[in-house]
Tab-separated table of C-alpha atoms and ligand atoms in Angstrom:
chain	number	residue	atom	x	y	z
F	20	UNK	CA	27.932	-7.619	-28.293
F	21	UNK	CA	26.996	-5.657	-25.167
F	22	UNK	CA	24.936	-7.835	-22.845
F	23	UNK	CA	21.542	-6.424	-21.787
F	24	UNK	CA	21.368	-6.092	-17.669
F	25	UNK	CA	18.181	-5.326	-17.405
F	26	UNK	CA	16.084	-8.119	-19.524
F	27	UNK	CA	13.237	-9.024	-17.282
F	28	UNK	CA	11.830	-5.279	-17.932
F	29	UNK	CA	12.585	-5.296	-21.520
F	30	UNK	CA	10.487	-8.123	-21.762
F	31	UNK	CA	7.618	-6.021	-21.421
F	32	UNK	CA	8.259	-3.042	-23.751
F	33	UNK	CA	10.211	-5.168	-25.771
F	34	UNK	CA	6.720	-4.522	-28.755
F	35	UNK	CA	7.187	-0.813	-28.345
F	36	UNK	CA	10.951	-0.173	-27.512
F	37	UNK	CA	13.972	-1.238	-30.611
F	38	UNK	CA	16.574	-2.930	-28.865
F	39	UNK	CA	19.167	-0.714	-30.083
F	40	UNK	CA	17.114	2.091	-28.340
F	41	UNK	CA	16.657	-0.174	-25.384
F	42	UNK	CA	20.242	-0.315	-24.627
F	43	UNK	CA	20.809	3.145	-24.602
F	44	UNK	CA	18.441	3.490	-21.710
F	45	UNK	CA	19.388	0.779	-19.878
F	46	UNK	CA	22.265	2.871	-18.101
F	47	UNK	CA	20.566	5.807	-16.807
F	48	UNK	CA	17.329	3.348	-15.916
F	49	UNK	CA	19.731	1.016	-13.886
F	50	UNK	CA	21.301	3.835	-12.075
F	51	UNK	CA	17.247	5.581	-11.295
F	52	UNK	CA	16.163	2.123	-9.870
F	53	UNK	CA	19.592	2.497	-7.592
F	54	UNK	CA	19.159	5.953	-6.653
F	55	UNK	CA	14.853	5.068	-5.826
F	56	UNK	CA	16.306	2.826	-2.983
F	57	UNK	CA	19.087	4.908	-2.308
F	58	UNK	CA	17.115	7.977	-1.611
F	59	UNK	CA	13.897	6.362	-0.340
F	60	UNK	CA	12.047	8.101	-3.480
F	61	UNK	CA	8.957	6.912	-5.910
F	62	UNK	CA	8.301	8.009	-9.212
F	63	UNK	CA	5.061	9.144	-10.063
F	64	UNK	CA	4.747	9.591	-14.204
F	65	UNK	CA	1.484	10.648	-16.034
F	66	UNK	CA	0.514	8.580	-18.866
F	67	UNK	CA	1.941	11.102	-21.454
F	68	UNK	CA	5.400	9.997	-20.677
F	69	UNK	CA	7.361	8.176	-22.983
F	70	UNK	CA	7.540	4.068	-22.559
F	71	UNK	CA	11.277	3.584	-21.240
F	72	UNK	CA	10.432	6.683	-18.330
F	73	UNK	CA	6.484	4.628	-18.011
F	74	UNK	CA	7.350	1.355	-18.045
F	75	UNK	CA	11.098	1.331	-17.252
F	76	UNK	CA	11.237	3.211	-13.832
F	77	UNK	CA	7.681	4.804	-13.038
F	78	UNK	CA	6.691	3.032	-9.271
F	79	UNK	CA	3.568	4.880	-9.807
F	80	UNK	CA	1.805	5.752	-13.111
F	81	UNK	CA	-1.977	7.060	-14.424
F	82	UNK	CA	-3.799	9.881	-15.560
F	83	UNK	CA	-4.150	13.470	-12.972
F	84	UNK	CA	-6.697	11.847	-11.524
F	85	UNK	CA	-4.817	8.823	-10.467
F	86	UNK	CA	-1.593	10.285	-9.759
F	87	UNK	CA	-3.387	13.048	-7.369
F	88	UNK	CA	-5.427	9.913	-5.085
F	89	UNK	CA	-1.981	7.592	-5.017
F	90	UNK	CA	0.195	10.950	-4.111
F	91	UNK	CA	-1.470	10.693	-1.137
F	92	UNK	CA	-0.545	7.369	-0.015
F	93	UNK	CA	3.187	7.684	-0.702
F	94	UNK	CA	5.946	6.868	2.053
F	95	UNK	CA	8.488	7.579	0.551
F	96	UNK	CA	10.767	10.831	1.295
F	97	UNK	CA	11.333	11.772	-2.204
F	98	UNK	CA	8.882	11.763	-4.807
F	99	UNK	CA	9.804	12.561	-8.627
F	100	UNK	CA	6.956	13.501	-10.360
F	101	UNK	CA	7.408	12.614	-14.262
F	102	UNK	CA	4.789	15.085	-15.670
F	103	UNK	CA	4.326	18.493	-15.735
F	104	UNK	CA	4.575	21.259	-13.361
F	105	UNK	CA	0.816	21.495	-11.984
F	106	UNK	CA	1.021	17.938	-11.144
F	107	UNK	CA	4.492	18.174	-9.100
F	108	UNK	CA	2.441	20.876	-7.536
F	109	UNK	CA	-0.365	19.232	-7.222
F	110	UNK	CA	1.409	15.696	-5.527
F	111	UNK	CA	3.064	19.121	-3.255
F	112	UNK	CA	0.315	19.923	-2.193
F	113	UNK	CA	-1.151	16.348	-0.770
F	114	UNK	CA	2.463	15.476	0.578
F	115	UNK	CA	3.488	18.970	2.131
F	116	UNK	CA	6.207	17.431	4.332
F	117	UNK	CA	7.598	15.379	1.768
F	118	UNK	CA	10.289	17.096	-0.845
F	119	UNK	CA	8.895	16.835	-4.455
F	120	UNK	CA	10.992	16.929	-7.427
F	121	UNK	CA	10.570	17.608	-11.022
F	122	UNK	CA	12.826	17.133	-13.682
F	123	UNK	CA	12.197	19.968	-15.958
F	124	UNK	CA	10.366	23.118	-13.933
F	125	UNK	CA	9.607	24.413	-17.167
F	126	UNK	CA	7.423	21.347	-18.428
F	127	UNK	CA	4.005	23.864	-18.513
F	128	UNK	CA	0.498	23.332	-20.067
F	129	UNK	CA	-1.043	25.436	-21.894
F	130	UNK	CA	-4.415	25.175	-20.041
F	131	UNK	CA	-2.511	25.944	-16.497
F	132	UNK	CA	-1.316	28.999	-18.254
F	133	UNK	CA	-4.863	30.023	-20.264
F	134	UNK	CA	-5.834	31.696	-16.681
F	135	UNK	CA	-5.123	33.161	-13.392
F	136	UNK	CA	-6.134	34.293	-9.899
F	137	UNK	CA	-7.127	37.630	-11.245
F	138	UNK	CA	-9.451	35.979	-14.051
F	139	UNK	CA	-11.078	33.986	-11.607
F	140	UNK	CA	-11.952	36.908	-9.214
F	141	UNK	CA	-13.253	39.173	-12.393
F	142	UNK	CA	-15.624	35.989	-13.548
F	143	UNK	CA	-16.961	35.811	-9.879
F	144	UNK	CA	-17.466	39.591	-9.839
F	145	UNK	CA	-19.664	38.703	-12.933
F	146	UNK	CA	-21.245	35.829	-11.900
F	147	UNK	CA	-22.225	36.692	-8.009
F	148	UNK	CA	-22.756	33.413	-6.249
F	149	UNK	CA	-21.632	30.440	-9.134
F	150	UNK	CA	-18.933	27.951	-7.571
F	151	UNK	CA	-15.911	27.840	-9.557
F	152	UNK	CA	-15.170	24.384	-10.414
F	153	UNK	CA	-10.913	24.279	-11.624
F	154	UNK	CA	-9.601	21.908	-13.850
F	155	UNK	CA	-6.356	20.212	-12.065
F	156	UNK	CA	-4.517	21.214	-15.008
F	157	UNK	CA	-4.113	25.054	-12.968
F	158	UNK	CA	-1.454	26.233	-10.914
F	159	UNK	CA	-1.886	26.273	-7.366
F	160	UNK	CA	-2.449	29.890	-7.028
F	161	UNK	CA	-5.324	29.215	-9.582
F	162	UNK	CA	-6.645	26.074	-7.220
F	163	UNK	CA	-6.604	28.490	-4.208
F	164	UNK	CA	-9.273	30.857	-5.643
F	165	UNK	CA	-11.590	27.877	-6.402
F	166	UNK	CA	-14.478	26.246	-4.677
F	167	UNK	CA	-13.022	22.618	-5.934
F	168	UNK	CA	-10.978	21.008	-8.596
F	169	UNK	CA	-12.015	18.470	-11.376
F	170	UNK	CA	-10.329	16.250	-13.432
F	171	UNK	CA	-11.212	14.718	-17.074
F	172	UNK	CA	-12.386	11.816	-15.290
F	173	UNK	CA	-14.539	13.274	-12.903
F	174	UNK	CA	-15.288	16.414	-13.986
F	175	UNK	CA	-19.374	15.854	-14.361
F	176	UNK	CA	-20.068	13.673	-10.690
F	177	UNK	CA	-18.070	17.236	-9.661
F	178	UNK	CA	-20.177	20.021	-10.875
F	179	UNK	CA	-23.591	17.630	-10.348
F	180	UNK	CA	-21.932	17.166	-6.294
F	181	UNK	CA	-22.394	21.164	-5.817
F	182	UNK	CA	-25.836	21.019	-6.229
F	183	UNK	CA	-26.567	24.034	-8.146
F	184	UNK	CA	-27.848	25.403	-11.488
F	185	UNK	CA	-24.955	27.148	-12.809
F	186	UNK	CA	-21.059	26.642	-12.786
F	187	UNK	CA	-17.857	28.131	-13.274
F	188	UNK	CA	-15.854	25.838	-15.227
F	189	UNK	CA	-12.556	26.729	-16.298
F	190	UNK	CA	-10.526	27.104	-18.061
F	191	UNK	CA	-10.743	23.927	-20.335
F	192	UNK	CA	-13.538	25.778	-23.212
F	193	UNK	CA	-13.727	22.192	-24.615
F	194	UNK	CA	-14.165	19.883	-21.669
F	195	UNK	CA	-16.292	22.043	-20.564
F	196	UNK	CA	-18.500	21.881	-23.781
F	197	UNK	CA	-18.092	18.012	-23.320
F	198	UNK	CA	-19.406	17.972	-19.896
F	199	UNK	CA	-22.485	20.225	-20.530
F	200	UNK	CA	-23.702	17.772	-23.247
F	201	UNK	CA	-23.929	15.297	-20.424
F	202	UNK	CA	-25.619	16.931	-17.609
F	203	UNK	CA	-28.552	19.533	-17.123
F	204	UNK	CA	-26.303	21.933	-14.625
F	205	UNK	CA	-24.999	25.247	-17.034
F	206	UNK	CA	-21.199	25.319	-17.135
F	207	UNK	CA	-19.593	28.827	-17.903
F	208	UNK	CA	-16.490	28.173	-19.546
F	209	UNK	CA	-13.030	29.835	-20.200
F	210	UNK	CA	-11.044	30.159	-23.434
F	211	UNK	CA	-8.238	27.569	-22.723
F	212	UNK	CA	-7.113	24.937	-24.729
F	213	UNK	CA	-5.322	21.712	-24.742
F	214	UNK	CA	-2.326	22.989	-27.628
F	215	UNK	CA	-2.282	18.681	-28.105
F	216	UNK	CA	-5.634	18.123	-28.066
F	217	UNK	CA	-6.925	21.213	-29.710
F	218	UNK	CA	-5.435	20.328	-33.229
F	219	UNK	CA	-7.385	16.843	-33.644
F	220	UNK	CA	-10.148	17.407	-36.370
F	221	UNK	CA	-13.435	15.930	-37.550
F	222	UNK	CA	-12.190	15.486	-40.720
F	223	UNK	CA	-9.467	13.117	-38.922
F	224	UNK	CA	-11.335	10.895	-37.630
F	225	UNK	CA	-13.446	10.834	-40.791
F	226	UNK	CA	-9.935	9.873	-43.271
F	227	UNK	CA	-8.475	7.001	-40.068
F	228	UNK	CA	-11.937	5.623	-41.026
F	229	UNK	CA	-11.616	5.134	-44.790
F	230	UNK	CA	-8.195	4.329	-44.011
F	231	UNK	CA	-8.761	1.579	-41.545
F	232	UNK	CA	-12.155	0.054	-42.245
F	233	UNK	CA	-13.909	-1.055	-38.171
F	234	UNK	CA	-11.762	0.932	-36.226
F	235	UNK	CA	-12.525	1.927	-32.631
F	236	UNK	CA	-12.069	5.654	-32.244
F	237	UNK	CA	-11.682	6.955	-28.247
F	238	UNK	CA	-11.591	10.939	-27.640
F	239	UNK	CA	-10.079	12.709	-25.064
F	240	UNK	CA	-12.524	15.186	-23.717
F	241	UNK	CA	-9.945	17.987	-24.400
F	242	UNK	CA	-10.560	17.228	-27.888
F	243	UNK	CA	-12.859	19.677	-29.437
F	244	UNK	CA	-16.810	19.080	-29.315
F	245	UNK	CA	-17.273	18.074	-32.912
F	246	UNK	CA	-14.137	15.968	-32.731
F	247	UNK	CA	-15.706	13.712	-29.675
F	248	UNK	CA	-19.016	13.774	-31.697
F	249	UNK	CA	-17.149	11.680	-34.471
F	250	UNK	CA	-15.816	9.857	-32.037
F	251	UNK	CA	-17.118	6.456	-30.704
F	252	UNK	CA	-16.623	6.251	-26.693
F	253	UNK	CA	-14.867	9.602	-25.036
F	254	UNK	CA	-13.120	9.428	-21.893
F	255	UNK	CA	-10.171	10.725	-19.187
F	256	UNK	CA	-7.084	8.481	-20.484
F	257	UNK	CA	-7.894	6.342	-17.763
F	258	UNK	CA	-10.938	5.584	-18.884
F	259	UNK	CA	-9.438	4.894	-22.428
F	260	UNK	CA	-7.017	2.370	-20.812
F	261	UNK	CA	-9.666	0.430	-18.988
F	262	UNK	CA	-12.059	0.389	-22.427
F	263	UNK	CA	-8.773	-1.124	-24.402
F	264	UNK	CA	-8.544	-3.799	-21.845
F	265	UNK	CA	-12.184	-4.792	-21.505
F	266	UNK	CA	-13.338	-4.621	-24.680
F	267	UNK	CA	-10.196	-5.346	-26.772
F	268	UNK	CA	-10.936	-4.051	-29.899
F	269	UNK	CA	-8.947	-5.639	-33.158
F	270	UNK	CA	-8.125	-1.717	-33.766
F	271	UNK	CA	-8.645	1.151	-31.937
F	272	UNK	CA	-7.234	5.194	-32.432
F	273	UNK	CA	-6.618	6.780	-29.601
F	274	UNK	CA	-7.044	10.747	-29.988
F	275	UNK	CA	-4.527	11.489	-27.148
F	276	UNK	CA	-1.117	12.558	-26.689
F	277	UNK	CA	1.235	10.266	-28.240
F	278	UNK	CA	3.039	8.118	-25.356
F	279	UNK	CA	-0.763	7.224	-24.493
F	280	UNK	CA	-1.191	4.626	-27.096
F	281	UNK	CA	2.591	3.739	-26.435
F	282	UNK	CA	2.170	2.831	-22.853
F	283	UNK	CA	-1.332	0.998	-23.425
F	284	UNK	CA	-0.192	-0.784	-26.404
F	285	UNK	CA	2.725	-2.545	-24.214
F	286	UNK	CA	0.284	-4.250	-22.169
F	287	UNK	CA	-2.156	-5.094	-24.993
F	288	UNK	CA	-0.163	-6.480	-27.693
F	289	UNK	CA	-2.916	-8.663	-29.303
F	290	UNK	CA	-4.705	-4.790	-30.020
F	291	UNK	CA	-3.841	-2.805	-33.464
F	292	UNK	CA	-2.964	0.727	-32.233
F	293	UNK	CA	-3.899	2.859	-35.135
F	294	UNK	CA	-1.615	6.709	-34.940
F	295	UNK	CA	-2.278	9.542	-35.771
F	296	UNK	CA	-1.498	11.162	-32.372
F	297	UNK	CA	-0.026	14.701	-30.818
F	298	UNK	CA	3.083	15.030	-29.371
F	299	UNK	CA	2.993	16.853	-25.746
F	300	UNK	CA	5.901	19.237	-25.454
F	301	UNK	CA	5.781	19.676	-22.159
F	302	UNK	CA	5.752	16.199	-21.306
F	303	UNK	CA	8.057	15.769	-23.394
F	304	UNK	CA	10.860	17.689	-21.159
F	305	UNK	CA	10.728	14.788	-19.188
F	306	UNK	CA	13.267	12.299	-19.751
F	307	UNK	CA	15.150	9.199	-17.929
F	308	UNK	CA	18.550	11.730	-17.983
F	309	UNK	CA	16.876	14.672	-15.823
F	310	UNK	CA	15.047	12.022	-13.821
F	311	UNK	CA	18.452	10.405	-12.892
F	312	UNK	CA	19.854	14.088	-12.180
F	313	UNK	CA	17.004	14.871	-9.843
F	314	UNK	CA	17.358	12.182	-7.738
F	315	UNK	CA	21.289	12.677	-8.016
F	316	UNK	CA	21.282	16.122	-7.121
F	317	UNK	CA	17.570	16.828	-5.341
F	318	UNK	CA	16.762	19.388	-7.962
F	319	UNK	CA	14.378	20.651	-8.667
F	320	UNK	CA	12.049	21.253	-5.424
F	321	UNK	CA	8.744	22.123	-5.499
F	322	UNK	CA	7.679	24.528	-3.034
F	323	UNK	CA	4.144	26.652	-2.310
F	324	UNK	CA	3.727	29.934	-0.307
F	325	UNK	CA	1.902	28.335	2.871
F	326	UNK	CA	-0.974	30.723	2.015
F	327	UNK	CA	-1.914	29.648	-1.317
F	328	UNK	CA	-0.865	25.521	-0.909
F	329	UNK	CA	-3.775	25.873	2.332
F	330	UNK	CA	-6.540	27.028	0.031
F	331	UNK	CA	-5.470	25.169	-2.543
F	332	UNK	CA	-5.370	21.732	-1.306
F	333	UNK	CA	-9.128	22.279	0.362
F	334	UNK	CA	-10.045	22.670	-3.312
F	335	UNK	CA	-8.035	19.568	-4.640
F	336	UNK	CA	-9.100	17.254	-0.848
F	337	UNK	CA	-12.622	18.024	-1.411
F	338	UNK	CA	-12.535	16.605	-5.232
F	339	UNK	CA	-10.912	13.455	-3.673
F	340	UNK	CA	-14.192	13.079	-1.439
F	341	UNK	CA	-16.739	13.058	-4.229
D	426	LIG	S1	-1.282	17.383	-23.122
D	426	LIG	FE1	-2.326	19.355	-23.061
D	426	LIG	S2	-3.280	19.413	-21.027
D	426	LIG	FE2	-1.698	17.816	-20.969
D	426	LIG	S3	0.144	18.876	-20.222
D	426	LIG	FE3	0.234	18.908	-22.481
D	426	LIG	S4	-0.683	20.909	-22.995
D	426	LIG	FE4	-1.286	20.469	-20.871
């Protein structure tokens, strides 16, 4: 029987990770840990990624909103970012002497690609004078045409900091709809969606109920409106992760990507994680093998035309300061 070499960690994803699966990603995670010191690099991986990439060799892990305000407190040379390609952009454009990897460049979102610069300057021509408040899930040519960026977690103390009537928000149609129900300042919205989030229903939540009698159900605010309306607490996954550990509810649905309720389960195993869920494909190009390539070969780099990654980090450094 092969011997495990890397115990201590399995220990804690040992609820959510087979054994059988365990050891075969105990190679490529022993030779990522390696190649971290070797290189002088940190990985930074969004909650969406899968357990053994989360828990196994992540140094620094959270939701956009987290990974954006640790990005810039990295020393390292060499940071992997194990997420998708706004965020390598976006830890670019916080660490622009530092070289930035991602696995996959073509791990996309479909939000980042609902919109771009030339949208943004046709809704200003029709709405003289509104800010335009970005969602971080935009490229950086996107960022760069906007008054400030916004996460799911702070997306309302955001468009309240501006101090007007009437905002741009884009493109997220449904976060936006989310946000408006909770503050009096008008939010224009776009037509993107979350492809993961979009497909959760009402009448979902409705059958996990019958199904599993007193369960908690948390909402991403990507979800649709009348999806977070059946829901019982909505929040940034963040958010979600701190309300599982708090209040520790005997069950709880998460209406998230999947990895989500992976990753939070492993540190709350006395907590009944009830699925359905939506897989990610984007995130989902992620994965310990191109990890352990990037830092083997330094591909892929992340660069940003000077011009844009100026404009576009005043917009993502003046979120950080509300
Ligand atoms: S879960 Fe949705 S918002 Fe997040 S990267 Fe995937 S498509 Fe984009």
């Amino acid at each position: 029987m092969t011997t495990m070499r890397l115990p201590e960690l399995y220990e804690r994803v040992s609820k959510i990770i087979p054994h059988p699966d365990w050891m075969l990603f105990e190679d490529d995670i022993a030779a990522i840990l390696e190649l971290k010191r070797e290189k002088n690099a940190v990985i930074l991986a969004h909650n969406y990624q899968t357990p053994e990439i989360f828990h196994g060799v992540a140094d620094i892990v959270g939701d956009s909103l987290a990974l954006a305000r640790k990005a810039v407190d990295v020393e390292a040379d060499v940071i992997v970012l194990a997420g998708v390609h706004f965020m390598a952009e976006t830890a670019k454009l916080l660490n622009p002497e530092k070289t930035v990897l991602i696995p996959d460049p073509g791990a996309g979102c479909s939000l980042a690609d609902s919109i771009t610069p030339e949208d943004i300057a046709l809704l200003r021509a029709a709405h003289p004078g509104v800010p335009v408040v970005t969602y971080v899930n935009t490229s950086a040519a996107v960022k760069a045409v906007s008054d400030i960026c916004c996460t799911s977690g702070n997306a309302k103390q955001v468009v309240e900091s501006l101090g007007v009537d009437r905002v741009l928000m884009l493109p997220d149609e449904y976060l936006a709809q989310n946000v408006a129900r909770e503050t009096d300042v008008e939010l224009i919205a776009w037509k993107g969606h979350c492809e993961v989030h979009e497909l959760f229903t009402p009448q979902d939540v409705r059958s996990m109920r019958e199904a599993y009698p007193g369960v908690i159900v948390l909402a991403h605010p990507e979800c649709p409106p009348e999806v977070v309306a059946e829901a019982d607490f909505s929040g940034s996954t963040a958010v979600m992760s701190d309300f599982v550990g708090k209040q520790k509810p005997a069950r709880v649905l998460l209406l998230t990507e999947c990895s989500m309720s992976d990753n939070v389960a492993a540190n709350h195993p006395d907590v009944e994680f009830v699925r359905p869920c939506n897989l990610c494909p984007h995130m989902k190009k992620i994965s310990l093998a191109n990890i352990r390539e990037a830092l083997e070969t330094g591909r892929h780099e992340v660069t940003i035309d000077p011009a844009i990654a100026q404009d576009a980090r005043r917009a993502v450094e003046r979120m950080l300061t509300v």
